[in-house]
GROMACS .gro file of N, CA and C in nm:
model
  537
    1UNK      N    1  -0.229  -3.836   2.496
    1UNK     CA    2  -0.345  -3.907   2.447
    1UNK      C    3  -0.455  -3.808   2.411
    2UNK      N    4  -0.512  -3.828   2.297
    2UNK     CA    5  -0.618  -3.739   2.249
    2UNK      C    6  -0.753  -3.784   2.305
    3UNK      N    7  -0.836  -3.692   2.339
    3UNK     CA    8  -0.970  -3.723   2.385
    3UNK      C    9  -1.060  -3.770   2.272
    4UNK      N   10  -1.027  -3.731   2.150
    4UNK     CA   11  -1.103  -3.771   2.031
    4UNK      C   12  -1.006  -3.841   1.937
    5UNK      N   13  -1.043  -3.960   1.891
    5UNK     CA   14  -0.959  -4.037   1.800
    5UNK      C   15  -0.999  -4.008   1.656
    6UNK      N   16  -0.899  -3.985   1.571
    6UNK     CA   17  -0.923  -3.963   1.429
    6UNK      C   18  -0.926  -4.099   1.359
    7UNK      N   19  -1.037  -4.129   1.294
    7UNK     CA   20  -1.054  -4.256   1.224
    7UNK      C   21  -1.017  -4.245   1.076
    8UNK      N   22  -1.023  -4.125   1.022
    8UNK     CA   23  -0.990  -4.102   0.882
    8UNK      C   24  -0.994  -3.953   0.855
    9UNK      N   25  -0.935  -3.914   0.743
    9UNK     CA   26  -0.928  -3.773   0.709
    9UNK      C   27  -0.925  -3.757   0.558
   10UNK      N   28  -0.993  -3.654   0.508
   10UNK     CA   29  -0.986  -3.624   0.365
   10UNK      C   30  -0.981  -3.473   0.344
   11UNK      N   31  -0.900  -3.432   0.249
   11UNK     CA   32  -0.890  -3.290   0.212
   11UNK      C   33  -1.009  -3.257   0.123
   12UNK      N   34  -1.085  -3.154   0.161
   12UNK     CA   35  -1.200  -3.113   0.081
   12UNK      C   36  -1.173  -2.986   0.000
   13UNK      N   37  -1.067  -2.912   0.038
   13UNK     CA   38  -1.029  -2.791  -0.035
   13UNK      C   39  -0.886  -2.756   0.001
   14UNK      N   40  -0.812  -2.704  -0.096
   14UNK     CA   41  -0.674  -2.663  -0.068
   14UNK      C   42  -0.630  -2.557  -0.168
   15UNK      N   43  -0.560  -2.455  -0.117
   15UNK     CA   44  -0.491  -2.358  -0.201
   15UNK      C   45  -0.360  -2.322  -0.130
   16UNK      N   46  -0.289  -2.221  -0.179
   16UNK     CA   47  -0.159  -2.190  -0.117
   16UNK      C   48  -0.172  -2.130   0.022
   17UNK      N   49  -0.291  -2.085   0.060
   17UNK     CA   50  -0.310  -2.022   0.190
   17UNK      C   51  -0.371  -2.113   0.295
   18UNK      N   52  -0.444  -2.216   0.252
   18UNK     CA   53  -0.513  -2.300   0.351
   18UNK      C   54  -0.546  -2.437   0.297
   19UNK      N   55  -0.568  -2.527   0.390
   19UNK     CA   56  -0.622  -2.660   0.360
   19UNK      C   57  -0.743  -2.679   0.451
   20UNK      N   58  -0.852  -2.726   0.392
   20UNK     CA   59  -0.971  -2.759   0.470
   20UNK      C   60  -0.988  -2.910   0.460
   21UNK      N   61  -0.997  -2.973   0.576
   21UNK     CA   62  -1.013  -3.118   0.577
   21UNK      C   63  -1.133  -3.156   0.663
   22UNK      N   64  -1.185  -3.274   0.634
   22UNK     CA   65  -1.294  -3.329   0.713
   22UNK      C   66  -1.244  -3.460   0.773
   23UNK      N   67  -1.249  -3.467   0.906
   23UNK     CA   68  -1.202  -3.585   0.977
   23UNK      C   69  -1.320  -3.666   1.029
   24UNK      N   70  -1.310  -3.797   1.013
   24UNK     CA   71  -1.406  -3.887   1.079
   24UNK      C   72  -1.349  -3.914   1.217
   25UNK      N   73  -1.430  -3.890   1.321
   25UNK     CA   74  -1.379  -3.899   1.458
   25UNK      C   75  -1.458  -4.001   1.542
   26UNK      N   76  -1.391  -4.044   1.650
   26UNK     CA   77  -1.452  -4.132   1.748
   26UNK      C   78  -1.433  -4.067   1.885
   27UNK      N   79  -1.545  -4.038   1.951
   27UNK     CA   80  -1.541  -3.976   2.083
   27UNK      C   81  -1.519  -4.083   2.191
   28UNK      N   82  -1.474  -4.042   2.312
   28UNK     CA   83  -1.453  -4.139   2.420
   28UNK      C   84  -1.577  -4.223   2.452
   29UNK      N   85  -1.695  -4.167   2.429
   29UNK     CA   86  -1.820  -4.240   2.456
   29UNK      C   87  -1.846  -4.350   2.355
   30UNK      N   88  -1.771  -4.349   2.244
   30UNK     CA   89  -1.793  -4.446   2.137
   30UNK      C   90  -1.874  -4.390   2.022
   31UNK      N   91  -1.930  -4.270   2.037
   31UNK     CA   92  -2.007  -4.211   1.927
   31UNK      C   93  -1.913  -4.156   1.821
   32UNK      N   94  -1.958  -4.171   1.695
   32UNK     CA   95  -1.879  -4.123   1.582
   32UNK      C   96  -1.931  -3.988   1.537
   33UNK      N   97  -1.849  -3.918   1.462
   33UNK     CA   98  -1.889  -3.790   1.407
   33UNK      C   99  -1.789  -3.741   1.305
   34UNK      N  100  -1.808  -3.620   1.260
   34UNK     CA  101  -1.712  -3.557   1.169
   34UNK      C  102  -1.667  -3.426   1.232
   35UNK      N  103  -1.549  -3.383   1.193
   35UNK     CA  104  -1.496  -3.256   1.240
   35UNK      C  105  -1.431  -3.187   1.122
   36UNK      N  106  -1.472  -3.064   1.096
   36UNK     CA  107  -1.410  -2.983   0.992
   36UNK      C  108  -1.295  -2.904   1.050
   37UNK      N  109  -1.178  -2.910   0.984
   37UNK     CA  110  -1.058  -2.843   1.034
   37UNK      C  111  -0.998  -2.758   0.923
   38UNK      N  112  -0.964  -2.634   0.957
   38UNK     CA  113  -0.893  -2.545   0.865
   38UNK      C  114  -0.748  -2.541   0.911
   39UNK      N  115  -0.656  -2.573   0.820
   39UNK     CA  116  -0.513  -2.564   0.848
   39UNK      C  117  -0.458  -2.442   0.775
   40UNK      N  118  -0.397  -2.353   0.852
   40UNK     CA  119  -0.337  -2.233   0.794
   40UNK      C  120  -0.201  -2.211   0.858
   41UNK      N  121  -0.112  -2.150   0.784
   41UNK     CA  122   0.020  -2.117   0.837
   41UNK      C  123   0.007  -2.017   0.951
   42UNK      N  124   0.096  -2.027   1.048
   42UNK     CA  125   0.100  -1.926   1.154
   42UNK      C  126   0.127  -1.789   1.094
   43UNK      N  127   0.087  -1.685   1.166
   43UNK     CA  128   0.115  -1.550   1.119
   43UNK      C  129   0.165  -1.464   1.233
   44UNK      N  130   0.204  -1.344   1.202
   44UNK     CA  131   0.256  -1.249   1.301
   44UNK      C  132   0.167  -1.125   1.303
   45UNK      N  133   0.165  -1.060   1.418
   45UNK     CA  134   0.097  -0.932   1.437
   45UNK      C  135   0.199  -0.840   1.501
   46UNK      N  136   0.215  -0.719   1.444
   46UNK     CA  137   0.320  -0.629   1.491
   46UNK      C  138   0.261  -0.496   1.537
   47UNK      N  139   0.288  -0.462   1.663
   47UNK     CA  140   0.253  -0.330   1.715
   47UNK      C  141   0.375  -0.242   1.696
   48UNK      N  142   0.369  -0.153   1.600
   48UNK     CA  143   0.478  -0.060   1.575
   48UNK      C  144   0.444   0.071   1.646
   49UNK      N  145   0.519   0.101   1.752
   49UNK     CA  146   0.487   0.215   1.838
   49UNK      C  147   0.604   0.312   1.840
   50UNK      N  148   0.569   0.439   1.821
   50UNK     CA  149   0.668   0.546   1.824
   50UNK      C  150   0.611   0.659   1.908
   51UNK      N  151   0.682   0.693   2.015
   51UNK     CA  152   0.634   0.790   2.111
   51UNK      C  153   0.498   0.742   2.162
   52UNK      N  154   0.393   0.819   2.146
   52UNK     CA  155   0.259   0.775   2.189
   52UNK      C  156   0.168   0.747   2.070
   53UNK      N  157   0.230   0.708   1.957
   53UNK     CA  158   0.156   0.676   1.835
   53UNK      C  159   0.176   0.530   1.798
   54UNK      N  160   0.079   0.476   1.723
   54UNK     CA  161   0.086   0.339   1.674
   54UNK      C  162   0.054   0.339   1.525
   55UNK      N  163   0.118   0.251   1.451
   55UNK     CA  164   0.096   0.241   1.307
   55UNK      C  165  -0.006   0.133   1.277
   56UNK      N  166  -0.103   0.167   1.194
   56UNK     CA  167  -0.206   0.075   1.149
   56UNK      C  168  -0.202   0.064   0.999
   57UNK      N  169  -0.260  -0.042   0.948
   57UNK     CA  170  -0.279  -0.054   0.804
   57UNK      C  171  -0.429  -0.061   0.777
   58UNK      N  172  -0.468  -0.007   0.665
   58UNK     CA  173  -0.608  -0.012   0.621
   58UNK      C  174  -0.610  -0.084   0.489
   59UNK      N  175  -0.691  -0.189   0.483
   59UNK     CA  176  -0.700  -0.262   0.357
   59UNK      C  177  -0.838  -0.323   0.340
   60UNK      N  178  -0.870  -0.352   0.217
   60UNK     CA  179  -0.999  -0.413   0.186
   60UNK      C  180  -0.996  -0.560   0.223
   61UNK      N  181  -1.095  -0.604   0.300
   61UNK     CA  182  -1.107  -0.744   0.341
   61UNK      C  183  -1.225  -0.805   0.267
   62UNK      N  184  -1.195  -0.879   0.164
   62UNK     CA  185  -1.295  -0.936   0.075
   62UNK      C  186  -1.405  -1.015   0.147
   63UNK      N  187  -1.371  -1.105   0.243
   63UNK     CA  188  -1.477  -1.186   0.305
   63UNK      C  189  -1.588  -1.104   0.372
   64UNK      N  190  -1.555  -0.986   0.421
   64UNK     CA  191  -1.659  -0.904   0.486
   64UNK      C  192  -1.699  -0.783   0.402
   65UNK      N  193  -1.633  -0.766   0.289
   65UNK     CA  194  -1.673  -0.663   0.193
   65UNK      C  195  -1.651  -0.520   0.236
   66UNK      N  196  -1.546  -0.496   0.314
   66UNK     CA  197  -1.517  -0.357   0.352
   66UNK      C  198  -1.370  -0.340   0.388
   67UNK      N  199  -1.331  -0.212   0.394
   67UNK     CA  200  -1.195  -0.178   0.435
   67UNK      C  201  -1.188  -0.183   0.587
   68UNK      N  202  -1.076  -0.232   0.638
   68UNK     CA  203  -1.058  -0.247   0.782
   68UNK      C  204  -0.925  -0.188   0.826
   69UNK      N  205  -0.925  -0.136   0.947
   69UNK     CA  206  -0.802  -0.091   1.012
   69UNK      C  207  -0.755  -0.203   1.105
   70UNK      N  208  -0.627  -0.232   1.098
   70UNK     CA  209  -0.571  -0.337   1.182
   70UNK      C  210  -0.421  -0.315   1.196
   71UNK      N  211  -0.361  -0.389   1.285
   71UNK     CA  212  -0.215  -0.385   1.298
   71UNK      C  213  -0.153  -0.456   1.179
   72UNK      N  214  -0.030  -0.418   1.141
   72UNK     CA  215   0.040  -0.493   1.036
   72UNK      C  216   0.049  -0.640   1.077
   73UNK      N  217   0.019  -0.728   0.983
   73UNK     CA  218   0.021  -0.871   1.013
   73UNK      C  219   0.032  -0.951   0.884
   74UNK      N  220   0.074  -1.074   0.899
   74UNK     CA  221   0.082  -1.161   0.782
   74UNK      C  222   0.167  -1.283   0.807
   75UNK      N  223   0.173  -1.365   0.702
   75UNK     CA  224   0.254  -1.486   0.708
   75UNK      C  225   0.328  -1.501   0.575
   76UNK      N  226   0.424  -1.589   0.575
   76UNK     CA  227   0.500  -1.619   0.454
   76UNK      C  228   0.472  -1.764   0.415
   77UNK      N  229   0.368  -1.784   0.336
   77UNK     CA  230   0.329  -1.918   0.295
   77UNK      C  231   0.440  -1.989   0.220
   78UNK      N  232   0.524  -1.914   0.148
   78UNK     CA  233   0.633  -1.975   0.072
   78UNK      C  234   0.751  -2.015   0.162
   79UNK      N  235   0.751  -1.966   0.288
   79UNK     CA  236   0.856  -1.999   0.383
   79UNK      C  237   0.792  -2.034   0.519
   80UNK      N  238   0.717  -2.145   0.526
   80UNK     CA  239   0.643  -2.176   0.648
   80UNK      C  240   0.730  -2.201   0.771
   81UNK      N  241   0.858  -2.232   0.752
   81UNK     CA  242   0.947  -2.258   0.866
   81UNK      C  243   1.028  -2.136   0.908
   82UNK      N  244   1.000  -2.020   0.848
   82UNK     CA  245   1.074  -1.899   0.884
   82UNK      C  246   1.046  -1.864   1.030
   83UNK      N  247   1.147  -1.813   1.097
   83UNK     CA  248   1.132  -1.771   1.236
   83UNK      C  249   1.031  -1.657   1.245
   84UNK      N  250   0.941  -1.662   1.343
   84UNK     CA  251   0.840  -1.555   1.355
   84UNK      C  252   0.901  -1.414   1.361
   85UNK      N  253   1.015  -1.396   1.427
   85UNK     CA  254   1.076  -1.263   1.434
   85UNK      C  255   1.118  -1.214   1.296
   86UNK      N  256   1.166  -1.304   1.213
   86UNK     CA  257   1.206  -1.268   1.076
   86UNK      C  258   1.082  -1.229   0.996
   87UNK      N  259   0.975  -1.305   1.012
   87UNK     CA  260   0.850  -1.273   0.942
   87UNK      C  261   0.795  -1.139   0.991
   88UNK      N  262   0.800  -1.117   1.123
   88UNK     CA  263   0.748  -0.990   1.179
   88UNK      C  264   0.824  -0.871   1.122
   89UNK      N  265   0.956  -0.878   1.121
   89UNK     CA  266   1.036  -0.768   1.065
   89UNK      C  267   1.004  -0.749   0.917
   90UNK      N  268   0.989  -0.860   0.845
   90UNK     CA  269   0.961  -0.853   0.702
   90UNK      C  270   0.823  -0.798   0.673
   91UNK      N  271   0.721  -0.844   0.745
   91UNK     CA  272   0.585  -0.795   0.724
   91UNK      C  273   0.574  -0.646   0.757
   92UNK      N  274   0.639  -0.604   0.866
   92UNK     CA  275   0.637  -0.462   0.903
   92UNK      C  276   0.698  -0.378   0.792
   93UNK      N  277   0.812  -0.422   0.740
   93UNK     CA  278   0.879  -0.348   0.632
   93UNK      C  279   0.794  -0.348   0.505
   94UNK      N  280   0.739  -0.467   0.468
   94UNK     CA  281   0.659  -0.476   0.346
   94UNK      C  282   0.536  -0.386   0.351
   95UNK      N  283   0.461  -0.394   0.461
   95UNK     CA  284   0.333  -0.324   0.468
   95UNK      C  285   0.345  -0.176   0.499
   96UNK      N  286   0.440  -0.138   0.582
   96UNK     CA  287   0.449   0.002   0.627
   96UNK      C  288   0.575   0.073   0.581
   97UNK      N  289   0.677  -0.002   0.542
   97UNK     CA  290   0.806   0.058   0.510
   97UNK      C  291   0.892   0.079   0.635
   98UNK      N  292   0.838   0.045   0.752
   98UNK     CA  293   0.911   0.068   0.877
   98UNK      C  294   1.014  -0.042   0.905
   99UNK      N  295   1.127   0.000   0.958
   99UNK     CA  296   1.232  -0.092   1.002
   99UNK      C  297   1.244  -0.074   1.153
  100UNK      N  298   1.231  -0.184   1.226
  100UNK     CA  299   1.236  -0.179   1.372
  100UNK      C  300   1.378  -0.196   1.422
  101UNK      N  301   1.423  -0.099   1.501
  101UNK     CA  302   1.553  -0.113   1.567
  101UNK      C  303   1.546  -0.212   1.681
  102UNK      N  304   1.425  -0.228   1.738
  102UNK     CA  305   1.402  -0.323   1.846
  102UNK      C  306   1.271  -0.395   1.818
  103UNK      N  307   1.275  -0.528   1.823
  103UNK     CA  308   1.158  -0.611   1.798
  103UNK      C  309   1.147  -0.710   1.914
  104UNK      N  310   1.044  -0.691   1.997
  104UNK     CA  311   1.029  -0.771   2.119
  104UNK      C  312   0.913  -0.869   2.105
  105UNK      N  313   0.941  -0.997   2.133
  105UNK     CA  314   0.837  -1.100   2.130
  105UNK      C  315   0.747  -1.083   2.252
  106UNK      N  316   0.616  -1.087   2.232
  106UNK     CA  317   0.519  -1.066   2.340
  106UNK      C  318   0.452  -1.197   2.380
  107UNK      N  319   0.392  -1.268   2.285
  107UNK     CA  320   0.318  -1.392   2.314
  107UNK      C  321   0.271  -1.453   2.183
  108UNK      N  322   0.211  -1.571   2.195
  108UNK     CA  323   0.140  -1.629   2.081
  108UNK      C  324   0.002  -1.673   2.127
  109UNK      N  325  -0.091  -1.672   2.034
  109UNK     CA  326  -0.230  -1.707   2.061
  109UNK      C  327  -0.283  -1.790   1.944
  110UNK      N  328  -0.387  -1.868   1.970
  110UNK     CA  329  -0.457  -1.937   1.861
  110UNK      C  330  -0.563  -1.842   1.805
  111UNK      N  331  -0.577  -1.845   1.673
  111UNK     CA  332  -0.673  -1.757   1.608
  111UNK      C  333  -0.817  -1.800   1.636
  112UNK      N  334  -0.848  -1.928   1.614
  112UNK     CA  335  -0.984  -1.979   1.633
  112UNK      C  336  -0.975  -2.130   1.655
  113UNK      N  337  -0.934  -2.170   1.774
  113UNK     CA  338  -0.898  -2.310   1.801
  113UNK      C  339  -1.015  -2.408   1.788
  114UNK      N  340  -1.137  -2.362   1.778
  114UNK     CA  341  -1.251  -2.452   1.761
  114UNK      C  342  -1.253  -2.517   1.623
  115UNK      N  343  -1.190  -2.453   1.523
  115UNK     CA  344  -1.192  -2.511   1.389
  115UNK      C  345  -1.062  -2.492   1.310
  116UNK      N  346  -0.964  -2.423   1.369
  116UNK     CA  347  -0.844  -2.387   1.293
  116UNK      C  348  -0.719  -2.407   1.379
  117UNK      N  349  -0.611  -2.455   1.318
  117UNK     CA  350  -0.486  -2.478   1.391
  117UNK      C  351  -0.393  -2.357   1.391
  118UNK      N  352  -0.432  -2.248   1.333
  118UNK     CA  353  -0.345  -2.130   1.313
  118UNK      C  354  -0.318  -2.055   1.444
  119UNK      N  355  -0.190  -2.021   1.462
  119UNK     CA  356  -0.147  -1.938   1.574
  119UNK      C  357  -0.097  -1.805   1.519
  120UNK      N  358  -0.098  -1.704   1.605
  120UNK     CA  359  -0.030  -1.580   1.566
  120UNK      C  360   0.064  -1.539   1.677
  121UNK      N  361   0.178  -1.484   1.633
  121UNK     CA  362   0.286  -1.442   1.722
  121UNK      C  363   0.284  -1.290   1.727
  122UNK      N  364   0.284  -1.236   1.847
  122UNK     CA  365   0.270  -1.092   1.868
  122UNK      C  366   0.406  -1.031   1.900
  123UNK      N  367   0.438  -0.922   1.830
  123UNK     CA  368   0.564  -0.852   1.850
  123UNK      C  369   0.539  -0.703   1.873
  124UNK      N  370   0.625  -0.642   1.954
  124UNK     CA  371   0.626  -0.498   1.975
  124UNK      C  372   0.749  -0.443   1.906
  125UNK      N  373   0.729  -0.354   1.810
  125UNK     CA  374   0.838  -0.294   1.734
  125UNK      C  375   0.856  -0.149   1.777
  126UNK      N  376   0.979  -0.113   1.812
  126UNK     CA  377   1.012   0.024   1.853
  126UNK      C  378   1.142   0.065   1.784
  127UNK      N  379   1.187   0.188   1.814
  127UNK     CA  380   1.308   0.244   1.750
  127UNK      C  381   1.294   0.233   1.598
  128UNK      N  382   1.190   0.295   1.547
  128UNK     CA  383   1.150   0.280   1.407
  128UNK      C  384   1.220   0.377   1.313
  129UNK      N  385   1.252   0.327   1.196
  129UNK     CA  386   1.308   0.407   1.087
  129UNK      C  387   1.219   0.388   0.966
  130UNK      N  388   1.186   0.497   0.898
  130UNK     CA  389   1.097   0.489   0.781
  130UNK      C  390   1.176   0.453   0.656
  131UNK      N  391   1.127   0.352   0.586
  131UNK     CA  392   1.181   0.312   0.456
  131UNK      C  393   1.068   0.309   0.355
  132UNK      N  394   1.082   0.226   0.253
  132UNK     CA  395   0.982   0.215   0.147
  132UNK      C  396   0.895   0.091   0.167
  133UNK      N  397   0.766   0.104   0.139
  133UNK     CA  398   0.677  -0.011   0.139
  133UNK      C  399   0.718  -0.108   0.028
  134UNK      N  400   0.692  -0.236   0.050
  134UNK     CA  401   0.719  -0.339  -0.050
  134UNK      C  402   0.598  -0.431  -0.058
  135UNK      N  403   0.485  -0.378  -0.102
  135UNK     CA  404   0.359  -0.451  -0.098
  135UNK      C  405   0.355  -0.568  -0.194
  136UNK      N  406   0.292  -0.678  -0.149
  136UNK     CA  407   0.263  -0.792  -0.234
  136UNK      C  408   0.141  -0.758  -0.319
  137UNK      N  409   0.120  -0.837  -0.423
  137UNK     CA  410   0.005  -0.817  -0.511
  137UNK      C  411  -0.127  -0.823  -0.432
  138UNK      N  412  -0.135  -0.913  -0.333
  138UNK     CA  413  -0.257  -0.928  -0.253
  138UNK      C  414  -0.283  -0.808  -0.162
  139UNK      N  415  -0.184  -0.721  -0.146
  139UNK     CA  416  -0.197  -0.605  -0.057
  139UNK      C  417  -0.225  -0.475  -0.134
  140UNK      N  418  -0.265  -0.489  -0.257
  140UNK     CA  419  -0.296  -0.372  -0.339
  140UNK      C  420  -0.398  -0.284  -0.268
  141UNK      N  421  -0.371  -0.156  -0.263
  141UNK     CA  422  -0.462  -0.061  -0.199
  141UNK      C  423  -0.440  -0.044  -0.050
  142UNK      N  424  -0.341  -0.112   0.007
  142UNK     CA  425  -0.313  -0.100   0.150
  142UNK      C  426  -0.262   0.039   0.181
  143UNK      N  427  -0.317   0.100   0.286
  143UNK     CA  428  -0.275   0.233   0.330
  143UNK      C  429  -0.219   0.223   0.471
  144UNK      N  430  -0.128   0.312   0.505
  144UNK     CA  431  -0.070   0.317   0.639
  144UNK      C  432  -0.123   0.439   0.711
  145UNK      N  433  -0.163   0.420   0.837
  145UNK     CA  434  -0.211   0.531   0.918
  145UNK      C  435  -0.137   0.531   1.050
  146UNK      N  436  -0.096   0.648   1.093
  146UNK     CA  437  -0.033   0.665   1.223
  146UNK      C  438  -0.132   0.741   1.310
  147UNK      N  439  -0.170   0.680   1.424
  147UNK     CA  440  -0.266   0.743   1.514
  147UNK      C  441  -0.212   0.739   1.656
  148UNK      N  442  -0.262   0.826   1.739
  148UNK     CA  443  -0.221   0.824   1.880
  148UNK      C  444  -0.277   0.699   1.948
  149UNK      N  445  -0.212   0.656   2.054
  149UNK     CA  446  -0.261   0.540   2.128
  149UNK      C  447  -0.400   0.568   2.184
  150UNK      N  448  -0.427   0.690   2.227
  150UNK     CA  449  -0.559   0.725   2.279
  150UNK      C  450  -0.665   0.713   2.169
  151UNK      N  451  -0.633   0.759   2.049
  151UNK     CA  452  -0.726   0.747   1.936
  151UNK      C  453  -0.747   0.600   1.901
  152UNK      N  454  -0.640   0.523   1.901
  152UNK     CA  455  -0.647   0.380   1.872
  152UNK      C  456  -0.741   0.310   1.970
  153UNK      N  457  -0.726   0.338   2.098
  153UNK     CA  458  -0.813   0.278   2.199
  153UNK      C  459  -0.959   0.319   2.177
  154UNK      N  460  -0.981   0.445   2.144
  154UNK     CA  461  -1.118   0.492   2.118
  154UNK      C  462  -1.176   0.420   1.996
  155UNK      N  463  -1.093   0.395   1.895
  155UNK     CA  464  -1.139   0.324   1.775
  155UNK      C  465  -1.177   0.179   1.807
  156UNK      N  466  -1.105   0.117   1.899
  156UNK     CA  467  -1.140  -0.018   1.943
  156UNK      C  468  -1.273  -0.015   2.018
  157UNK      N  469  -1.285   0.078   2.111
  157UNK     CA  470  -1.407   0.085   2.193
  157UNK      C  471  -1.530   0.118   2.110
  158UNK      N  472  -1.514   0.197   2.005
  158UNK     CA  473  -1.629   0.233   1.922
  158UNK      C  474  -1.664   0.124   1.821
  159UNK      N  475  -1.577   0.026   1.805
  159UNK     CA  476  -1.601  -0.079   1.706
  159UNK      C  477  -1.544  -0.049   1.570
  160UNK      N  478  -1.483   0.069   1.553
  160UNK     CA  479  -1.421   0.101   1.424
  160UNK      C  480  -1.309   0.003   1.393
  161UNK      N  481  -1.236  -0.039   1.495
  161UNK     CA  482  -1.137  -0.146   1.481
  161UNK      C  483  -1.198  -0.269   1.545
  162UNK      N  484  -1.222  -0.372   1.461
  162UNK     CA  485  -1.289  -0.493   1.509
  162UNK      C  486  -1.212  -0.620   1.476
  163UNK      N  487  -1.088  -0.607   1.434
  163UNK     CA  488  -1.005  -0.723   1.404
  163UNK      C  489  -0.959  -0.787   1.535
  164UNK      N  490  -0.996  -0.911   1.558
  164UNK     CA  491  -0.971  -0.974   1.688
  164UNK      C  492  -0.823  -0.986   1.720
  165UNK      N  493  -0.739  -1.018   1.623
  165UNK     CA  494  -0.596  -1.029   1.654
  165UNK      C  495  -0.536  -0.894   1.688
  166UNK      N  496  -0.585  -0.786   1.627
  166UNK     CA  497  -0.539  -0.652   1.659
  166UNK      C  498  -0.577  -0.615   1.802
  167UNK      N  499  -0.703  -0.635   1.837
  167UNK     CA  500  -0.751  -0.599   1.970
  167UNK      C  501  -0.682  -0.685   2.076
  168UNK      N  502  -0.671  -0.814   2.052
  168UNK     CA  503  -0.608  -0.904   2.147
  168UNK      C  504  -0.460  -0.871   2.166
  169UNK      N  505  -0.389  -0.848   2.057
  169UNK     CA  506  -0.246  -0.817   2.067
  169UNK      C  507  -0.223  -0.692   2.149
  170UNK      N  508  -0.302  -0.589   2.122
  170UNK     CA  509  -0.287  -0.465   2.198
  170UNK      C  510  -0.317  -0.489   2.346
  171UNK      N  511  -0.423  -0.564   2.375
  171UNK     CA  512  -0.458  -0.593   2.513
  171UNK      C  513  -0.347  -0.667   2.586
  172UNK      N  514  -0.284  -0.765   2.521
  172UNK     CA  515  -0.174  -0.838   2.585
  172UNK      C  516  -0.053  -0.748   2.611
  173UNK      N  517  -0.022  -0.664   2.515
  173UNK     CA  518   0.091  -0.572   2.532
  173UNK      C  519   0.065  -0.479   2.650
  174UNK      N  520  -0.057  -0.427   2.658
  174UNK     CA  521  -0.093  -0.339   2.770
  174UNK      C  522  -0.088  -0.413   2.903
  175UNK      N  523  -0.146  -0.533   2.909
  175UNK     CA  524  -0.150  -0.609   3.034
  175UNK      C  525  -0.010  -0.650   3.081
  176UNK      N  526   0.081  -0.667   2.985
  176UNK     CA  527   0.218  -0.702   3.024
  176UNK      C  528   0.299  -0.578   3.061
  177UNK      N  529   0.238  -0.461   3.053
  177UNK     CA  530   0.306  -0.337   3.093
  177UNK      C  531   0.411  -0.290   2.994
  178UNK      N  532   0.399  -0.331   2.869
  178UNK     CA  533   0.499  -0.293   2.768
  178UNK      C  534   0.468  -0.159   2.703
  179UNK      N  535   0.347  -0.108   2.726
  179UNK     CA  536   0.308   0.025   2.675
  179UNK      C  537   0.254   0.107   2.790
   0.00000   0.00000   0.00000
């Protein structure tokens, strides 16, 4: 049973990456209101670790107007039912050219549950082999950087890396004792 009842819903915006809807709601107290919801496909975040190094990608993030360092991540909007492990292996190969000999599922988290239904699945990739990048058009200008884990942690602490899914994924991997 839901604590809030949906009385009606309308799509206010939609493209291949997201749907934004506005729901008319009824709270348990009887008061009415509206709720804005963003629907997005789940995505994956991959920690590709070799020895004491981790692979990052650097790309321009239009909404904030700057280049950002983050873990390889993405979704396959054209294949929304693809298994997360398949997407993780594919995104890692596309963005970095790396092929994981071992891909371990770590956890899943909600991106921003206050307004969005999107989850991300975290994977640890090891036993890496270098291949060729296969970038999508939207990934134009993406660069790959290999840094030590110590440097990566310092970049998080200094704020140079501020992507929440990157920081959270790394924290979960560390807390689970996988690194």
